[in-house]
Amino acid sequence: MKRILFFLIAAVTLNSCGYNTLVEQEENVAKAWAKVETQYQRRSDLIPNLVSTVKGYADFEQETLTQVMEARSKATSINVDTENLNPEAIAQFQQAQSQLSGALSRLLVTVERYPDLKANQQFTQLQTQLEGTENRISVARDRFNEAVGIYNTSTKKFPKNITAGMFDFEEKGYFESKEGSEQAPQVEF
């Protein structure tokens, strides 16, 4: 009887001190992270099709294609475990994804010199899918940051901060803007 009473008191205490809320919020962060990874994987899956379409144009710069595939390989090799969503791990993941974004941007700029390629229906469909995926990535990252914000705030507010400390609920990292992205690019004609 004493054991049952002890477990009931412990359950009520844990619930009232926010333990269950912290668990739920941590799960929401993990779920939001999975959605981010899904969108990045979608982008990664589109790249080989894009590259093979572009390869069909014999005089296309091979170096650009190689850079895209190398950046893709690096980006897909970095995985962040949901148990390790700290700022450093997020920054490392984001750095690899930014390198891939840069390589893709260079590829798309290079394509401008190939009117036949720009007119290729398969290429334009892949480019449209890639643009849509970039939008999905942005939305998924925003939702991830919202989930992290709610979780991190809860771990810092009293009395949940006590529970967070007792049960090792650690702060999660955010996706952050690239340095210099607050400035609009200059366009010259």
mmCIF file with all atom_site columns, C-alpha atoms in Angstrom:
data_model
loop_
_atom_site.group_PDB
_atom_site.id
_atom_site.type_symbol
_atom_site.label_atom_id
_atom_site.label_alt_id
_atom_site.label_comp_id
_atom_site.label_asym_id
_atom_site.label_entity_id
_atom_site.label_seq_id
_atom_site.pdbx_PDB_ins_code
_atom_site.Cartn_x
_atom_site.Cartn_y
_atom_site.Cartn_z
_atom_site.occupancy
_atom_site.B_iso_or_equiv
_atom_site.pdbx_formal_charge
_atom_site.auth_seq_id
_atom_site.auth_comp_id
_atom_site.auth_asym_id
_atom_site.auth_atom_id
_atom_site.pdbx_PDB_model_num
ATOM 1   C CA . MET A 1 1   ? 0.000  0.000  0.000   1.00 0.00 ? 1   MET A CA 1
ATOM 2   C CA . LYS A 1 2   ? 2.855  2.374  0.847   1.00 0.00 ? 2   LYS A CA 1
ATOM 3   C CA . ARG A 1 3   ? 4.479  1.688  -2.528  1.00 0.00 ? 3   ARG A CA 1
ATOM 4   C CA . ILE A 1 4   ? 1.323  2.530  -4.419  1.00 0.00 ? 4   ILE A CA 1
ATOM 5   C CA . LEU A 1 5   ? 0.938  5.722  -2.422  1.00 0.00 ? 5   LEU A CA 1
ATOM 6   C CA . PHE A 1 6   ? 4.602  6.598  -3.077  1.00 0.00 ? 6   PHE A CA 1
ATOM 7   C CA . PHE A 1 7   ? 4.190  6.070  -6.843  1.00 0.00 ? 7   PHE A CA 1
ATOM 8   C CA . LEU A 1 8   ? 0.991  8.128  -6.896  1.00 0.00 ? 8   LEU A CA 1
ATOM 9   C CA . ILE A 1 9   ? 2.683  10.985 -5.054  1.00 0.00 ? 9   ILE A CA 1
ATOM 10  C CA . ALA A 1 10  ? 5.716  10.732 -7.344  1.00 0.00 ? 10  ALA A CA 1
ATOM 11  C CA . ALA A 1 11  ? 3.499  10.764 -10.469 1.00 0.00 ? 11  ALA A CA 1
ATOM 12  C CA . VAL A 1 12  ? 1.532  13.780 -9.270  1.00 0.00 ? 12  VAL A CA 1
ATOM 13  C CA . THR A 1 13  ? 4.731  15.587 -8.292  1.00 0.00 ? 13  THR A CA 1
ATOM 14  C CA . LEU A 1 14  ? 6.409  14.893 -11.647 1.00 0.00 ? 14  LEU A CA 1
ATOM 15  C CA . ASN A 1 15  ? 3.325  15.994 -13.530 1.00 0.00 ? 15  ASN A CA 1
ATOM 16  C CA . SER A 1 16  ? 2.885  19.194 -11.536 1.00 0.00 ? 16  SER A CA 1
ATOM 17  C CA . CYS A 1 17  ? 6.563  20.148 -11.845 1.00 0.00 ? 17  CYS A CA 1
ATOM 18  C CA . GLY A 1 18  ? 6.364  19.953 -15.642 1.00 0.00 ? 18  GLY A CA 1
ATOM 19  C CA . TYR A 1 19  ? 8.189  16.722 -16.361 1.00 0.00 ? 19  TYR A CA 1
ATOM 20  C CA . ASN A 1 20  ? 5.503  15.445 -18.733 1.00 0.00 ? 20  ASN A CA 1
ATOM 21  C CA . THR A 1 21  ? 5.305  18.804 -20.469 1.00 0.00 ? 21  THR A CA 1
ATOM 22  C CA . LEU A 1 22  ? 9.063  18.813 -21.014 1.00 0.00 ? 22  LEU A CA 1
ATOM 23  C CA . VAL A 1 23  ? 8.931  15.281 -22.417 1.00 0.00 ? 23  VAL A CA 1
ATOM 24  C CA . GLU A 1 24  ? 6.143  16.309 -24.790 1.00 0.00 ? 24  GLU A CA 1
ATOM 25  C CA . GLN A 1 25  ? 7.985  19.422 -25.917 1.00 0.00 ? 25  GLN A CA 1
ATOM 26  C CA . GLU A 1 26  ? 11.201 17.498 -26.436 1.00 0.00 ? 26  GLU A CA 1
ATOM 27  C CA . GLU A 1 27  ? 9.286  15.043 -28.618 1.00 0.00 ? 27  GLU A CA 1
ATOM 28  C CA . ASN A 1 28  ? 7.853  17.961 -30.605 1.00 0.00 ? 28  ASN A CA 1
ATOM 29  C CA . VAL A 1 29  ? 11.400 19.198 -31.211 1.00 0.00 ? 29  VAL A CA 1
ATOM 30  C CA . ALA A 1 30  ? 12.434 15.721 -32.408 1.00 0.00 ? 30  ALA A CA 1
ATOM 31  C CA . LYS A 1 31  ? 9.398  15.527 -34.692 1.00 0.00 ? 31  LYS A CA 1
ATOM 32  C CA . ALA A 1 32  ? 10.106 18.964 -36.136 1.00 0.00 ? 32  ALA A CA 1
ATOM 33  C CA . TRP A 1 33  ? 13.753 17.963 -36.692 1.00 0.00 ? 33  TRP A CA 1
ATOM 34  C CA . ALA A 1 34  ? 12.638 14.846 -38.565 1.00 0.00 ? 34  ALA A CA 1
ATOM 35  C CA . LYS A 1 35  ? 10.597 17.068 -40.887 1.00 0.00 ? 35  LYS A CA 1
ATOM 36  C CA . VAL A 1 36  ? 13.638 19.269 -41.517 1.00 0.00 ? 36  VAL A CA 1
ATOM 37  C CA . GLU A 1 37  ? 15.728 16.218 -42.373 1.00 0.00 ? 37  GLU A CA 1
ATOM 38  C CA . THR A 1 38  ? 12.983 14.905 -44.670 1.00 0.00 ? 38  THR A CA 1
ATOM 39  C CA . GLN A 1 39  ? 12.997 18.111 -46.702 1.00 0.00 ? 39  GLN A CA 1
ATOM 40  C CA . TYR A 1 40  ? 16.784 18.194 -46.942 1.00 0.00 ? 40  TYR A CA 1
ATOM 41  C CA . GLN A 1 41  ? 16.683 14.544 -48.043 1.00 0.00 ? 41  GLN A CA 1
ATOM 42  C CA . ARG A 1 42  ? 14.113 15.441 -50.694 1.00 0.00 ? 42  ARG A CA 1
ATOM 43  C CA . ARG A 1 43  ? 16.485 18.095 -52.034 1.00 0.00 ? 43  ARG A CA 1
ATOM 44  C CA . SER A 1 44  ? 19.367 15.654 -51.944 1.00 0.00 ? 44  SER A CA 1
ATOM 45  C CA . ASP A 1 45  ? 17.327 13.089 -53.887 1.00 0.00 ? 45  ASP A CA 1
ATOM 46  C CA . LEU A 1 46  ? 16.576 15.619 -56.647 1.00 0.00 ? 46  LEU A CA 1
ATOM 47  C CA . ILE A 1 47  ? 20.228 16.485 -57.226 1.00 0.00 ? 47  ILE A CA 1
ATOM 48  C CA . PRO A 1 48  ? 21.350 13.307 -59.072 1.00 0.00 ? 48  PRO A CA 1
ATOM 49  C CA . ASN A 1 49  ? 18.455 13.725 -61.535 1.00 0.00 ? 49  ASN A CA 1
ATOM 50  C CA . LEU A 1 50  ? 19.353 17.373 -62.027 1.00 0.00 ? 50  LEU A CA 1
ATOM 51  C CA . VAL A 1 51  ? 23.029 16.550 -62.557 1.00 0.00 ? 51  VAL A CA 1
ATOM 52  C CA . SER A 1 52  ? 22.302 13.721 -65.006 1.00 0.00 ? 52  SER A CA 1
ATOM 53  C CA . THR A 1 53  ? 20.001 16.019 -67.011 1.00 0.00 ? 53  THR A CA 1
ATOM 54  C CA . VAL A 1 54  ? 22.701 18.674 -67.150 1.00 0.00 ? 54  VAL A CA 1
ATOM 55  C CA . LYS A 1 55  ? 25.399 16.105 -68.076 1.00 0.00 ? 55  LYS A CA 1
ATOM 56  C CA . GLY A 1 56  ? 23.559 15.503 -71.330 1.00 0.00 ? 56  GLY A CA 1
ATOM 57  C CA . TYR A 1 57  ? 24.931 18.803 -72.555 1.00 0.00 ? 57  TYR A CA 1
ATOM 58  C CA . ALA A 1 58  ? 28.457 17.823 -73.604 1.00 0.00 ? 58  ALA A CA 1
ATOM 59  C CA . ASP A 1 59  ? 30.080 21.218 -73.261 1.00 0.00 ? 59  ASP A CA 1
ATOM 60  C CA . PHE A 1 60  ? 28.718 21.868 -69.774 1.00 0.00 ? 60  PHE A CA 1
ATOM 61  C CA . GLU A 1 61  ? 31.358 22.610 -67.129 1.00 0.00 ? 61  GLU A CA 1
ATOM 62  C CA . GLN A 1 62  ? 32.278 19.322 -65.489 1.00 0.00 ? 62  GLN A CA 1
ATOM 63  C CA . GLU A 1 63  ? 33.875 21.106 -62.529 1.00 0.00 ? 63  GLU A CA 1
ATOM 64  C CA . THR A 1 64  ? 30.534 22.639 -61.527 1.00 0.00 ? 64  THR A CA 1
ATOM 65  C CA . LEU A 1 65  ? 28.822 19.241 -61.566 1.00 0.00 ? 65  LEU A CA 1
ATOM 66  C CA . THR A 1 66  ? 31.651 17.720 -59.528 1.00 0.00 ? 66  THR A CA 1
ATOM 67  C CA . GLN A 1 67  ? 31.332 20.485 -56.912 1.00 0.00 ? 67  GLN A CA 1
ATOM 68  C CA . VAL A 1 68  ? 27.594 19.870 -56.617 1.00 0.00 ? 68  VAL A CA 1
ATOM 69  C CA . MET A 1 69  ? 28.023 16.118 -56.139 1.00 0.00 ? 69  MET A CA 1
ATOM 70  C CA . GLU A 1 70  ? 30.857 16.580 -53.618 1.00 0.00 ? 70  GLU A CA 1
ATOM 71  C CA . ALA A 1 71  ? 28.779 19.071 -51.628 1.00 0.00 ? 71  ALA A CA 1
ATOM 72  C CA . ARG A 1 72  ? 25.813 16.675 -51.734 1.00 0.00 ? 72  ARG A CA 1
ATOM 73  C CA . SER A 1 73  ? 27.997 13.831 -50.477 1.00 0.00 ? 73  SER A CA 1
ATOM 74  C CA . LYS A 1 74  ? 29.287 15.944 -47.596 1.00 0.00 ? 74  LYS A CA 1
ATOM 75  C CA . ALA A 1 75  ? 25.822 17.224 -46.694 1.00 0.00 ? 75  ALA A CA 1
ATOM 76  C CA . THR A 1 76  ? 24.313 13.744 -46.588 1.00 0.00 ? 76  THR A CA 1
ATOM 77  C CA . SER A 1 77  ? 27.195 12.403 -44.485 1.00 0.00 ? 77  SER A CA 1
ATOM 78  C CA . ILE A 1 78  ? 26.386 14.711 -41.558 1.00 0.00 ? 78  ILE A CA 1
ATOM 79  C CA . ASN A 1 79  ? 23.572 13.398 -39.427 1.00 0.00 ? 79  ASN A CA 1
ATOM 80  C CA . VAL A 1 80  ? 22.396 14.961 -36.202 1.00 0.00 ? 80  VAL A CA 1
ATOM 81  C CA . ASP A 1 81  ? 20.831 12.635 -33.680 1.00 0.00 ? 81  ASP A CA 1
ATOM 82  C CA . THR A 1 82  ? 17.751 14.040 -31.959 1.00 0.00 ? 82  THR A CA 1
ATOM 83  C CA . GLU A 1 83  ? 19.495 13.417 -28.640 1.00 0.00 ? 83  GLU A CA 1
ATOM 84  C CA . ASN A 1 84  ? 22.274 15.761 -29.771 1.00 0.00 ? 84  ASN A CA 1
ATOM 85  C CA . LEU A 1 85  ? 20.427 18.827 -31.106 1.00 0.00 ? 85  LEU A CA 1
ATOM 86  C CA . ASN A 1 86  ? 22.859 21.218 -29.476 1.00 0.00 ? 86  ASN A CA 1
ATOM 87  C CA . PRO A 1 87  ? 23.917 24.482 -31.144 1.00 0.00 ? 87  PRO A CA 1
ATOM 88  C CA . GLU A 1 88  ? 27.257 23.050 -32.341 1.00 0.00 ? 88  GLU A CA 1
ATOM 89  C CA . ALA A 1 89  ? 25.668 20.027 -34.047 1.00 0.00 ? 89  ALA A CA 1
ATOM 90  C CA . ILE A 1 90  ? 23.027 22.211 -35.704 1.00 0.00 ? 90  ILE A CA 1
ATOM 91  C CA . ALA A 1 91  ? 25.724 24.639 -36.912 1.00 0.00 ? 91  ALA A CA 1
ATOM 92  C CA . GLN A 1 92  ? 27.776 21.784 -38.407 1.00 0.00 ? 92  GLN A CA 1
ATOM 93  C CA . PHE A 1 93  ? 24.716 20.399 -40.193 1.00 0.00 ? 93  PHE A CA 1
ATOM 94  C CA . GLN A 1 94  ? 23.737 23.871 -41.388 1.00 0.00 ? 94  GLN A CA 1
ATOM 95  C CA . GLN A 1 95  ? 27.285 24.545 -42.672 1.00 0.00 ? 95  GLN A CA 1
ATOM 96  C CA . ALA A 1 96  ? 27.227 21.422 -44.855 1.00 0.00 ? 96  ALA A CA 1
ATOM 97  C CA . GLN A 1 97  ? 23.766 22.261 -46.163 1.00 0.00 ? 97  GLN A CA 1
ATOM 98  C CA . SER A 1 98  ? 24.868 25.835 -46.924 1.00 0.00 ? 98  SER A CA 1
ATOM 99  C CA . GLN A 1 99  ? 27.796 24.527 -48.969 1.00 0.00 ? 99  GLN A CA 1
ATOM 100 C CA . LEU A 1 100 ? 25.371 22.403 -50.964 1.00 0.00 ? 100 LEU A CA 1
ATOM 101 C CA . SER A 1 101 ? 23.062 25.401 -51.459 1.00 0.00 ? 101 SER A CA 1
ATOM 102 C CA . GLY A 1 102 ? 26.027 27.414 -52.729 1.00 0.00 ? 102 GLY A CA 1
ATOM 103 C CA . ALA A 1 103 ? 27.060 24.690 -55.162 1.00 0.00 ? 103 ALA A CA 1
ATOM 104 C CA . LEU A 1 104 ? 23.493 24.429 -56.464 1.00 0.00 ? 104 LEU A CA 1
ATOM 105 C CA . SER A 1 105 ? 23.328 28.194 -56.900 1.00 0.00 ? 105 SER A CA 1
ATOM 106 C CA . ARG A 1 106 ? 26.548 28.131 -58.939 1.00 0.00 ? 106 ARG A CA 1
ATOM 107 C CA . LEU A 1 107 ? 25.100 25.333 -61.065 1.00 0.00 ? 107 LEU A CA 1
ATOM 108 C CA . LEU A 1 108 ? 21.917 27.262 -61.756 1.00 0.00 ? 108 LEU A CA 1
ATOM 109 C CA . VAL A 1 109 ? 23.867 30.417 -62.613 1.00 0.00 ? 109 VAL A CA 1
ATOM 110 C CA . THR A 1 110 ? 26.051 28.418 -65.005 1.00 0.00 ? 110 THR A CA 1
ATOM 111 C CA . VAL A 1 111 ? 22.943 27.005 -66.684 1.00 0.00 ? 111 VAL A CA 1
ATOM 112 C CA . GLU A 1 112 ? 22.065 30.533 -67.809 1.00 0.00 ? 112 GLU A CA 1
ATOM 113 C CA . ARG A 1 113 ? 24.757 30.179 -70.502 1.00 0.00 ? 113 ARG A CA 1
ATOM 114 C CA . TYR A 1 114 ? 22.965 27.177 -72.040 1.00 0.00 ? 114 TYR A CA 1
ATOM 115 C CA . PRO A 1 115 ? 19.664 28.220 -73.633 1.00 0.00 ? 115 PRO A CA 1
ATOM 116 C CA . ASP A 1 116 ? 18.947 24.682 -74.890 1.00 0.00 ? 116 ASP A CA 1
ATOM 117 C CA . LEU A 1 117 ? 19.310 23.329 -71.364 1.00 0.00 ? 117 LEU A CA 1
ATOM 118 C CA . LYS A 1 118 ? 17.101 26.064 -69.916 1.00 0.00 ? 118 LYS A CA 1
ATOM 119 C CA . ALA A 1 119 ? 14.439 25.077 -72.462 1.00 0.00 ? 119 ALA A CA 1
ATOM 120 C CA . ASN A 1 120 ? 14.689 21.363 -71.606 1.00 0.00 ? 120 ASN A CA 1
ATOM 121 C CA . GLN A 1 121 ? 11.370 20.316 -70.046 1.00 0.00 ? 121 GLN A CA 1
ATOM 122 C CA . GLN A 1 122 ? 12.913 17.769 -67.658 1.00 0.00 ? 122 GLN A CA 1
ATOM 123 C CA . PHE A 1 123 ? 15.393 20.375 -66.422 1.00 0.00 ? 123 PHE A CA 1
ATOM 124 C CA . THR A 1 124 ? 12.704 23.003 -65.857 1.00 0.00 ? 124 THR A CA 1
ATOM 125 C CA . GLN A 1 125 ? 10.560 20.481 -63.965 1.00 0.00 ? 125 GLN A CA 1
ATOM 126 C CA . LEU A 1 126 ? 13.506 19.526 -61.759 1.00 0.00 ? 126 LEU A CA 1
ATOM 127 C CA . GLN A 1 127 ? 14.321 23.193 -61.188 1.00 0.00 ? 127 GLN A CA 1
ATOM 128 C CA . THR A 1 128 ? 10.703 23.863 -60.174 1.00 0.00 ? 128 THR A CA 1
ATOM 129 C CA . GLN A 1 129 ? 10.751 20.891 -57.783 1.00 0.00 ? 129 GLN A CA 1
ATOM 130 C CA . LEU A 1 130 ? 14.016 22.134 -56.324 1.00 0.00 ? 130 LEU A CA 1
ATOM 131 C CA . GLU A 1 131 ? 12.565 25.614 -55.756 1.00 0.00 ? 131 GLU A CA 1
ATOM 132 C CA . GLY A 1 132 ? 9.505  24.093 -54.071 1.00 0.00 ? 132 GLY A CA 1
ATOM 133 C CA . THR A 1 133 ? 11.748 21.971 -51.884 1.00 0.00 ? 133 THR A CA 1
ATOM 134 C CA . GLU A 1 134 ? 13.754 25.030 -50.825 1.00 0.00 ? 134 GLU A CA 1
ATOM 135 C CA . ASN A 1 135 ? 10.476 26.615 -49.708 1.00 0.00 ? 135 ASN A CA 1
ATOM 136 C CA . ARG A 1 136 ? 9.551  23.461 -47.780 1.00 0.00 ? 136 ARG A CA 1
ATOM 137 C CA . ILE A 1 137 ? 12.965 23.480 -46.115 1.00 0.00 ? 137 ILE A CA 1
ATOM 138 C CA . SER A 1 138 ? 12.406 27.064 -45.013 1.00 0.00 ? 138 SER A CA 1
ATOM 139 C CA . VAL A 1 139 ? 8.996  26.236 -43.539 1.00 0.00 ? 139 VAL A CA 1
ATOM 140 C CA . ALA A 1 140 ? 10.327 23.116 -41.781 1.00 0.00 ? 140 ALA A CA 1
ATOM 141 C CA . ARG A 1 141 ? 13.241 25.081 -40.303 1.00 0.00 ? 141 ARG A CA 1
ATOM 142 C CA . ASP A 1 142 ? 10.861 27.783 -39.048 1.00 0.00 ? 142 ASP A CA 1
ATOM 143 C CA . ARG A 1 143 ? 8.650  25.174 -37.394 1.00 0.00 ? 143 ARG A CA 1
ATOM 144 C CA . PHE A 1 144 ? 11.687 23.501 -35.880 1.00 0.00 ? 144 PHE A CA 1
ATOM 145 C CA . ASN A 1 145 ? 12.856 26.824 -34.437 1.00 0.00 ? 145 ASN A CA 1
ATOM 146 C CA . GLU A 1 146 ? 9.364  27.429 -32.988 1.00 0.00 ? 146 GLU A CA 1
ATOM 147 C CA . ALA A 1 147 ? 9.401  24.002 -31.295 1.00 0.00 ? 147 ALA A CA 1
ATOM 148 C CA . VAL A 1 148 ? 12.917 24.632 -29.959 1.00 0.00 ? 148 VAL A CA 1
ATOM 149 C CA . GLY A 1 149 ? 11.875 28.055 -28.654 1.00 0.00 ? 149 GLY A CA 1
ATOM 150 C CA . ILE A 1 150 ? 8.929  26.622 -26.734 1.00 0.00 ? 150 ILE A CA 1
ATOM 151 C CA . TYR A 1 151 ? 11.074 23.808 -25.320 1.00 0.00 ? 151 TYR A CA 1
ATOM 152 C CA . ASN A 1 152 ? 14.050 26.029 -24.386 1.00 0.00 ? 152 ASN A CA 1
ATOM 153 C CA . THR A 1 153 ? 11.763 28.575 -22.716 1.00 0.00 ? 153 THR A CA 1
ATOM 154 C CA . SER A 1 154 ? 10.134 25.828 -20.647 1.00 0.00 ? 154 SER A CA 1
ATOM 155 C CA . THR A 1 155 ? 13.501 24.500 -19.489 1.00 0.00 ? 155 THR A CA 1
ATOM 156 C CA . LYS A 1 156 ? 14.420 27.954 -18.188 1.00 0.00 ? 156 LYS A CA 1
ATOM 157 C CA . LYS A 1 157 ? 11.192 28.947 -16.425 1.00 0.00 ? 157 LYS A CA 1
ATOM 158 C CA . PHE A 1 158 ? 10.478 28.155 -12.809 1.00 0.00 ? 158 PHE A CA 1
ATOM 159 C CA . PRO A 1 159 ? 9.600  25.485 -11.649 1.00 0.00 ? 159 PRO A CA 1
ATOM 160 C CA . LYS A 1 160 ? 10.313 23.503 -14.813 1.00 0.00 ? 160 LYS A CA 1
ATOM 161 C CA . ASN A 1 161 ? 13.945 24.630 -14.758 1.00 0.00 ? 161 ASN A CA 1
ATOM 162 C CA . ILE A 1 162 ? 14.402 22.556 -11.605 1.00 0.00 ? 162 ILE A CA 1
ATOM 163 C CA . THR A 1 163 ? 12.855 19.524 -13.272 1.00 0.00 ? 163 THR A CA 1
ATOM 164 C CA . ALA A 1 164 ? 14.892 20.142 -16.430 1.00 0.00 ? 164 ALA A CA 1
ATOM 165 C CA . GLY A 1 165 ? 18.090 20.205 -14.391 1.00 0.00 ? 165 GLY A CA 1
ATOM 166 C CA . MET A 1 166 ? 17.190 17.088 -12.423 1.00 0.00 ? 166 MET A CA 1
ATOM 167 C CA . PHE A 1 167 ? 16.346 15.054 -15.524 1.00 0.00 ? 167 PHE A CA 1
ATOM 168 C CA . ASP A 1 168 ? 18.978 16.429 -17.953 1.00 0.00 ? 168 ASP A CA 1
ATOM 169 C CA . PHE A 1 169 ? 16.656 18.274 -20.313 1.00 0.00 ? 169 PHE A CA 1
ATOM 170 C CA . GLU A 1 170 ? 19.340 20.229 -22.172 1.00 0.00 ? 170 GLU A CA 1
ATOM 171 C CA . GLU A 1 171 ? 18.964 23.310 -24.333 1.00 0.00 ? 171 GLU A CA 1
ATOM 172 C CA . LYS A 1 172 ? 18.434 22.612 -28.041 1.00 0.00 ? 172 LYS A CA 1
ATOM 173 C CA . GLY A 1 173 ? 20.074 24.510 -30.884 1.00 0.00 ? 173 GLY A CA 1
ATOM 174 C CA . TYR A 1 174 ? 18.337 26.747 -33.416 1.00 0.00 ? 174 TYR A CA 1
ATOM 175 C CA . PHE A 1 175 ? 18.828 27.124 -37.126 1.00 0.00 ? 175 PHE A CA 1
ATOM 176 C CA . GLU A 1 176 ? 20.397 30.536 -37.544 1.00 0.00 ? 176 GLU A CA 1
ATOM 177 C CA . SER A 1 177 ? 20.731 32.799 -40.550 1.00 0.00 ? 177 SER A CA 1
ATOM 178 C CA . LYS A 1 178 ? 24.017 32.792 -42.384 1.00 0.00 ? 178 LYS A CA 1
ATOM 179 C CA . GLU A 1 179 ? 26.291 35.667 -41.507 1.00 0.00 ? 179 GLU A CA 1
ATOM 180 C CA . GLY A 1 180 ? 25.591 38.626 -43.766 1.00 0.00 ? 180 GLY A CA 1
ATOM 181 C CA . SER A 1 181 ? 22.142 37.412 -44.828 1.00 0.00 ? 181 SER A CA 1
ATOM 182 C CA . GLU A 1 182 ? 20.526 40.426 -43.161 1.00 0.00 ? 182 GLU A CA 1
ATOM 183 C CA . GLN A 1 183 ? 21.914 42.597 -45.957 1.00 0.00 ? 183 GLN A CA 1
ATOM 184 C CA . ALA A 1 184 ? 20.148 42.603 -49.318 1.00 0.00 ? 184 ALA A CA 1
ATOM 185 C CA . PRO A 1 185 ? 22.375 41.621 -52.245 1.00 0.00 ? 185 PRO A CA 1
ATOM 186 C CA . GLN A 1 186 ? 23.407 44.414 -54.576 1.00 0.00 ? 186 GLN A CA 1
ATOM 187 C CA . VAL A 1 187 ? 22.208 44.046 -58.143 1.00 0.00 ? 187 VAL A CA 1
ATOM 188 C CA . GLU A 1 188 ? 24.016 45.956 -60.841 1.00 0.00 ? 188 GLU A CA 1
ATOM 189 C CA . PHE A 1 189 ? 23.028 46.275 -64.486 1.00 0.00 ? 189 PHE A CA 1
#
